[in-house]
Amino acid sequence: MREPFVFDPRHPLCKTPFGAAVCGSQIALRCRPLAAEGFTHCALILQQEFSGLRQELKASFSGIEGDRACFALDFSAPAEPELVWYAFRLWRDDGSGCMLDKTGYRSDGGWDPWQLTVYQKSFSPTWFGQGITYQIFPDRFCRLEVPSPEGLVGERWVHQDWAEAPAWRPEADGEVRNRDFFGGSLQGIVSKLPYLKELGVTTLYLCPIFESASNHRYNTADYTRIDPMLGDEEDFKLLCREAGRLDMRVLLDGVFNHTGSQSRYFNADGFYSTLGAAQSTESPYYDWYSFHPWPEDYDAWWGIKTLPAVREEAESYLDYIIDGPDSVVRRWLRAGASGWRLDVADELPDWFIRKIRAAAEETKPDAVLLGEVWEDASNKIAYSKRRKYLLGDELHGVMNYPFRTALLAYLQGGDADGFREAMETLRENYPPAAFSSLMNFLGTHDTPRILTVLGADRIPESKEERAIYRLSPAQRQRGLELVRLAALVLFTFPGSPTVYYGDEIGLEGWEDPFNRGTYSWESGDRELLAYFQRLGALHRSCPPLREGSIQWLYTSGPLLIFARELEKSRLITVLNASDQERELPLSEPKVRNLLTGAVLSPEDGRLRLPPRTGLLLTEDCPG
């Protein structure tokens, strides 16, 4: 069969090795225009993002293959980490010709090049990417007793009823301060470790746990103290020890771009006895912040004055957070944490992230460092600057928002090939270790609940409507069917399947704070929970799901079929996201569905799949 493409960087006929390249490694390229087009010369145009170097390297004519004229070129990747943009120039003996880039042939002077990520190979821990992660919003997971808010920073109040809805209305001055607490605690999490073990969880990702004036705790008040409502440092150490006994690790949320205005460092309301930057220019924390002028105006995260932005380059701040022998990064790793997830990584300088990684690895060599990045992290531009997150000395991996975006688009009526294309773009652009260390998820504390998104037929216009919105029985049933499909992809795709607390029992809710309700320990969908537990058990027991390569077998319309392969073992994920029964393009004479244990034999050589149904197949069907 003739290959229709002139150049496809994902095809071994055109480029080897696949995807990103190690610094200094050799890369082979082949450009294959139709011979009838008469091109007799070809050159590779390279543009390096960070060094600014631009090159044009001539390719050699390697002969005619079928109807294709083949031009070949081997070149060395840069010795330092880079993003290399490249395209081809093709011309004939008479001088006529054109450019070839991602858009095809062009002669308009435009430039839409392919990307080659060149990275520095370094140690990357595998425990995170090969395991299952569970994200906990600590205030809402498990409460053992109703706490008192007296004497704590912020004017807090506590819900007496665990099942109440979170407060969402603005206060009298129009501000939303998130001052309502439910009282979930670290001891509560410890009590539920056996439950998490049943889900197959190996990493607990905790939203911030340090002392703060709000229930989300992203406005840190004291980096050195566990919020008293959650417990204390001994409770944290106990959690890490008990989790470790069950082969689980703890990942902390590091909020290092800003503090809270009610922190001991800024101290806008004078709660702390320490002299804060808002109180005096003589404060030891004054140079942490940018005032213009002091004290009324200062830089704040997205202009939110309760979140004053820090100056990462301030020497005393660097020493406090990273460099000092008892710095925040080092201290909590020594206390038992196994890594950090960096909040708003786009707001942190590359050099700052590099320093965090170096300090973390020096303290705990197999510590993992992840970042909150919502787009393709290999080529992200933040504040007009191209970022270097994944080039070898910064992040091990990132939160995979593109996975969620592409999967939802497919499940809500899109083409399965759109999901494949989005994921192959990441696989091509990311270093292999980074792709394997992605935090894949269906929802987080920053997104609406997955069941609500997939079950609802519209988004209510007003926040008041969204606050009381609940799916109808029919919507919930449809949503549950689609959530099962989404979870099947989540647990069988490369990277760490990450479950946002309560998604496994069908919690509903639109945006914050409706997506941050309490976990329903006395109710919830137990059938859905059993399904998640089954997926967790399969992920734990099937090496291909943790370490295997991915092959796309069929992606068209509502049908998504891919395989994970490791040595001689192969598992096949099959989804039919449509409302109609579909015939599957599979030729295996007999397969077993690992989700149910049933052996499937295609009738008349054909296997049919009911609407909104998924399978996890193995060809190992003895007897």
Short mmCIF file of N, CA, C and O in Angstrom, two decimals, residues 7-48:
data_model
loop_
_atom_site.label_atom_id
_atom_site.label_comp_id
_atom_site.label_asym_id
_atom_site.label_seq_id
_atom_site.Cartn_x
_atom_site.Cartn_y
_atom_site.Cartn_z
N PHE A 7 5.71 13.90 4.45
CA PHE A 7 6.49 13.80 5.69
C PHE A 7 5.53 13.68 6.87
O PHE A 7 4.60 14.47 7.00
N ASP A 8 5.75 12.70 7.70
CA ASP A 8 4.97 12.50 8.92
C ASP A 8 5.95 12.19 10.03
O ASP A 8 6.53 11.10 10.07
N PRO A 9 6.17 13.13 10.97
CA PRO A 9 7.19 12.92 12.00
C PRO A 9 6.89 11.77 12.95
O PRO A 9 7.77 11.34 13.70
N ARG A 10 5.65 11.25 12.90
CA ARG A 10 5.29 10.14 13.79
C ARG A 10 5.49 8.78 13.12
O ARG A 10 5.32 7.75 13.75
N HIS A 11 5.83 8.80 11.85
CA HIS A 11 5.99 7.55 11.11
C HIS A 11 7.47 7.20 10.98
O HIS A 11 8.28 8.06 10.60
N PRO A 12 7.85 5.95 11.29
CA PRO A 12 9.27 5.59 11.22
C PRO A 12 9.87 5.70 9.82
O PRO A 12 11.10 5.75 9.69
N LEU A 13 9.05 5.73 8.77
CA LEU A 13 9.57 5.97 7.42
C LEU A 13 10.19 7.36 7.32
O LEU A 13 11.08 7.59 6.50
N CYS A 14 9.71 8.29 8.15
CA CYS A 14 10.12 9.69 8.00
C CYS A 14 11.01 10.19 9.12
O CYS A 14 11.83 11.09 8.89
N LYS A 15 10.84 9.67 10.33
CA LYS A 15 11.65 10.18 11.44
C LYS A 15 11.92 9.07 12.44
O LYS A 15 11.01 8.34 12.83
N THR A 16 13.17 8.95 12.82
CA THR A 16 13.56 8.07 13.93
C THR A 16 14.63 8.78 14.75
O THR A 16 15.49 9.47 14.18
N PRO A 17 14.57 8.67 16.08
CA PRO A 17 13.55 7.97 16.84
C PRO A 17 12.26 8.79 16.92
O PRO A 17 12.25 9.98 16.54
N PHE A 18 11.20 8.17 17.44
CA PHE A 18 9.93 8.87 17.60
C PHE A 18 10.05 9.96 18.67
O PHE A 18 10.70 9.80 19.69
N GLY A 19 9.41 11.08 18.41
CA GLY A 19 9.19 12.08 19.44
C GLY A 19 10.41 12.86 19.86
O GLY A 19 11.30 13.16 19.06
N ALA A 20 10.43 13.21 21.15
CA ALA A 20 11.50 14.05 21.69
C ALA A 20 12.84 13.33 21.63
O ALA A 20 12.92 12.11 21.58
N ALA A 21 13.91 14.13 21.62
CA ALA A 21 15.27 13.58 21.47
C ALA A 21 16.15 14.01 22.62
O ALA A 21 16.03 15.13 23.15
N VAL A 22 17.03 13.13 23.02
CA VAL A 22 18.01 13.44 24.06
C VAL A 22 19.08 14.36 23.48
O VAL A 22 19.45 14.26 22.30
N CYS A 23 19.58 15.27 24.29
CA CYS A 23 20.63 16.19 23.85
C CYS A 23 21.78 15.42 23.20
O CYS A 23 22.27 14.43 23.73
N GLY A 24 22.19 15.88 22.02
CA GLY A 24 23.33 15.29 21.33
C GLY A 24 23.05 14.01 20.58
O GLY A 24 23.95 13.45 19.94
N SER A 25 21.82 13.51 20.64
CA SER A 25 21.51 12.25 19.96
C SER A 25 21.33 12.46 18.47
O SER A 25 21.13 13.57 17.99
N GLN A 26 21.38 11.35 17.73
CA GLN A 26 21.24 11.40 16.28
C GLN A 26 19.78 11.24 15.87
O GLN A 26 19.06 10.39 16.41
N ILE A 27 19.37 12.02 14.89
CA ILE A 27 18.00 11.99 14.38
C ILE A 27 18.05 11.79 12.88
O ILE A 27 18.81 12.47 12.17
N ALA A 28 17.26 10.86 12.40
CA ALA A 28 17.20 10.58 10.96
C ALA A 28 15.86 11.05 10.42
O ALA A 28 14.80 10.70 10.95
N LEU A 29 15.91 11.83 9.33
CA LEU A 29 14.70 12.35 8.70
C LEU A 29 14.67 11.95 7.24
O LEU A 29 15.71 11.88 6.58
N ARG A 30 13.48 11.69 6.73
CA ARG A 30 13.30 11.39 5.31
C ARG A 30 12.07 12.14 4.81
O ARG A 30 10.99 12.03 5.37
N CYS A 31 12.27 12.89 3.74
CA CYS A 31 11.18 13.62 3.09
C CYS A 31 10.85 12.90 1.78
O CYS A 31 11.75 12.52 1.03
N ARG A 32 9.53 12.71 1.48
CA ARG A 32 9.14 11.80 0.40
C ARG A 32 8.11 12.43 -0.55
O ARG A 32 6.95 12.01 -0.60
N PRO A 33 8.48 13.45 -1.30
CA PRO A 33 7.52 14.02 -2.25
C PRO A 33 7.27 13.05 -3.40
O PRO A 33 8.06 12.14 -3.66
N LEU A 34 6.15 13.22 -4.07
CA LEU A 34 5.88 12.42 -5.26
C LEU A 34 6.95 12.70 -6.32
O LEU A 34 7.30 13.87 -6.57
N ALA A 35 7.46 11.65 -6.95
CA ALA A 35 8.48 11.82 -7.98
C ALA A 35 7.96 12.68 -9.12
O ALA A 35 8.71 13.45 -9.74
N ALA A 36 6.66 12.57 -9.40
CA ALA A 36 6.07 13.32 -10.51
C ALA A 36 6.12 14.82 -10.27
O ALA A 36 5.97 15.61 -11.23
N GLU A 37 6.33 15.24 -9.02
CA GLU A 37 6.39 16.68 -8.74
C GLU A 37 7.72 17.29 -9.15
O GLU A 37 7.87 18.52 -9.18
N GLY A 38 8.70 16.44 -9.46
CA GLY A 38 9.94 16.91 -10.07
C GLY A 38 10.93 17.57 -9.15
O GLY A 38 11.88 18.22 -9.63
N PHE A 39 10.78 17.41 -7.85
CA PHE A 39 11.76 18.02 -6.94
C PHE A 39 13.07 17.25 -7.00
O PHE A 39 13.11 16.02 -6.92
N THR A 40 14.17 18.01 -7.15
CA THR A 40 15.49 17.39 -7.25
C THR A 40 16.40 17.75 -6.07
O THR A 40 17.48 17.18 -5.94
N HIS A 41 15.95 18.68 -5.24
CA HIS A 41 16.75 19.13 -4.09
C HIS A 41 15.85 19.30 -2.87
O HIS A 41 14.67 19.65 -3.00
N CYS A 42 16.43 19.08 -1.72
CA CYS A 42 15.68 19.22 -0.47
C CYS A 42 16.63 19.70 0.63
O CYS A 42 17.78 19.24 0.71
N ALA A 43 16.15 20.60 1.45
CA ALA A 43 16.95 21.09 2.59
C ALA A 43 16.07 21.15 3.82
O ALA A 43 14.87 21.43 3.75
N LEU A 44 16.67 20.88 4.96
CA LEU A 44 16.01 20.97 6.25
C LEU A 44 16.29 22.34 6.84
O LEU A 44 17.44 22.76 6.95
N ILE A 45 15.23 23.04 7.24
CA ILE A 45 15.37 24.36 7.88
C ILE A 45 15.14 24.19 9.37
O ILE A 45 14.08 23.70 9.79
N LEU A 46 16.10 24.56 10.18
CA LEU A 46 16.03 24.42 11.64
C LEU A 46 16.08 25.79 12.30
O LEU A 46 16.90 26.64 11.93
N GLN A 47 15.21 25.99 13.28
CA GLN A 47 15.22 27.22 14.08
C GLN A 47 15.20 26.83 15.55
O GLN A 47 14.25 26.19 16.01
N GLN A 48 16.25 27.20 16.29
CA GLN A 48 16.31 26.87 17.71
C GLN A 48 15.68 27.99 18.54
O GLN A 48 16.02 29.16 18.38
#
